[in-house]
């Protein structure tokens, strides 16, 4: 990191949580954290990144579905997405820095592939129910804006969909087992700010899509009553939120 870097949500969230942790994670010009000036602090952690690998594989299949327009072949879209998800899992799992440890995860490769298959299948159900297709539908969309002439900010939206009836929807997919426990709605508001700076208009809707809680899934609520999942958590926002 340096004063000329583009500021991303992960940077801001890390700094607000703990400036020291931000310095160790990102580094800063002129500061030596133990690995040379400007470099992050060496991280000796070898924790298994299996949750990240599964989430990446699901999102990559969703990305290919939108960006390669696999949805134009409805009979085969799910089959192709499942193949894409499995290949991406193996590709990510082979990276040394992912530290894949099946014993630590207490899951086999097949267990993890089942999570990926269910996530991809669930996304299709949620996408159909909420009509996350339209005149514009792209995944992994880079957004960059300037809050003034010195400070660029950026981010990559998982999916942006534009429809005549619902307007612009920005979607962030999550593979978490605990809805809203490890998520911050300000992440989506950040994307809304970027969209406004880039296109001079405010998106109409922001949504988290839960890969593990797809539309139509039956779960048990806190009171023990049966709940039919919607697959989506809508995030409220207005112009004041973006200004803040």
JSON list of C-alpha atoms in Angstrom, two decimals, residues 57-58 60-62 64-65 70 76-90 109 113-124:
[
{"chain": "A", "resi": 57, "resn": "UNK", "atom": "CA", "xyz": [-15.42, -22.27, -7.03]},
{"chain": "A", "resi": 58, "resn": "UNK", "atom": "CA", "xyz": [-19.13, -21.46, -6.69]},
{"chain": "A", "resi": 60, "resn": "UNK", "atom": "CA", "xyz": [-16.50, -18.77, -10.64]},
{"chain": "A", "resi": 61, "resn": "UNK", "atom": "CA", "xyz": [-19.30, -21.00, -11.95]},
{"chain": "A", "resi": 62, "resn": "UNK", "atom": "CA", "xyz": [-21.76, -18.11, -11.47]},
{"chain": "A", "resi": 64, "resn": "UNK", "atom": "CA", "xyz": [-19.03, -18.10, -16.24]},
{"chain": "A", "resi": 65, "resn": "UNK", "atom": "CA", "xyz": [-22.82, -18.49, -16.35]},
{"chain": "A", "resi": 70, "resn": "UNK", "atom": "CA", "xyz": [-24.44, -20.07, -20.40]},
{"chain": "A", "resi": 76, "resn": "UNK", "atom": "CA", "xyz": [-27.38, -27.62, -20.18]},
{"chain": "A", "resi": 77, "resn": "UNK", "atom": "CA", "xyz": [-26.58, -24.60, -18.04]},
{"chain": "A", "resi": 78, "resn": "UNK", "atom": "CA", "xyz": [-26.55, -26.45, -14.70]},
{"chain": "A", "resi": 79, "resn": "UNK", "atom": "CA", "xyz": [-24.47, -29.36, -16.05]},
{"chain": "A", "resi": 80, "resn": "UNK", "atom": "CA", "xyz": [-21.84, -26.99, -17.44]},
{"chain": "A", "resi": 81, "resn": "UNK", "atom": "CA", "xyz": [-21.76, -24.89, -14.26]},
{"chain": "A", "resi": 82, "resn": "UNK", "atom": "CA", "xyz": [-21.21, -28.00, -12.13]},
{"chain": "A", "resi": 83, "resn": "UNK", "atom": "CA", "xyz": [-18.31, -29.02, -14.35]},
{"chain": "A", "resi": 84, "resn": "UNK", "atom": "CA", "xyz": [-16.83, -25.52, -14.13]},
{"chain": "A", "resi": 85, "resn": "UNK", "atom": "CA", "xyz": [-17.20, -25.51, -10.33]},
{"chain": "A", "resi": 86, "resn": "UNK", "atom": "CA", "xyz": [-15.40, -28.85, -9.91]},
{"chain": "A", "resi": 87, "resn": "UNK", "atom": "CA", "xyz": [-12.52, -27.83, -12.19]},
{"chain": "A", "resi": 88, "resn": "UNK", "atom": "CA", "xyz": [-12.11, -24.51, -10.39]},
{"chain": "A", "resi": 89, "resn": "UNK", "atom": "CA", "xyz": [-12.12, -26.26, -7.02]},
{"chain": "A", "resi": 90, "resn": "UNK", "atom": "CA", "xyz": [-9.25, -28.50, -8.11]},
{"chain": "A", "resi": 109, "resn": "UNK", "atom": "CA", "xyz": [-12.82, -33.66, -1.30]},
{"chain": "A", "resi": 113, "resn": "UNK", "atom": "CA", "xyz": [-17.64, -30.81, -3.98]},
{"chain": "A", "resi": 114, "resn": "UNK", "atom": "CA", "xyz": [-21.12, -31.55, -2.59]},
{"chain": "A", "resi": 115, "resn": "UNK", "atom": "CA", "xyz": [-21.16, -28.08, -0.98]},
{"chain": "A", "resi": 116, "resn": "UNK", "atom": "CA", "xyz": [-20.14, -26.56, -4.31]},
{"chain": "A", "resi": 117, "resn": "UNK", "atom": "CA", "xyz": [-22.77, -28.52, -6.24]},
{"chain": "A", "resi": 118, "resn": "UNK", "atom": "CA", "xyz": [-25.49, -27.50, -3.78]},
{"chain": "A", "resi": 119, "resn": "UNK", "atom": "CA", "xyz": [-24.35, -23.87, -3.91]},
{"chain": "A", "resi": 120, "resn": "UNK", "atom": "CA", "xyz": [-24.43, -23.74, -7.70]},
{"chain": "A", "resi": 121, "resn": "UNK", "atom": "CA", "xyz": [-27.78, -25.54, -7.90]},
{"chain": "A", "resi": 122, "resn": "UNK", "atom": "CA", "xyz": [-29.16, -23.27, -5.18]},
{"chain": "A", "resi": 123, "resn": "UNK", "atom": "CA", "xyz": [-28.02, -20.13, -6.98]},
{"chain": "A", "resi": 124, "resn": "UNK", "atom": "CA", "xyz": [-29.94, -21.17, -10.09]}
]
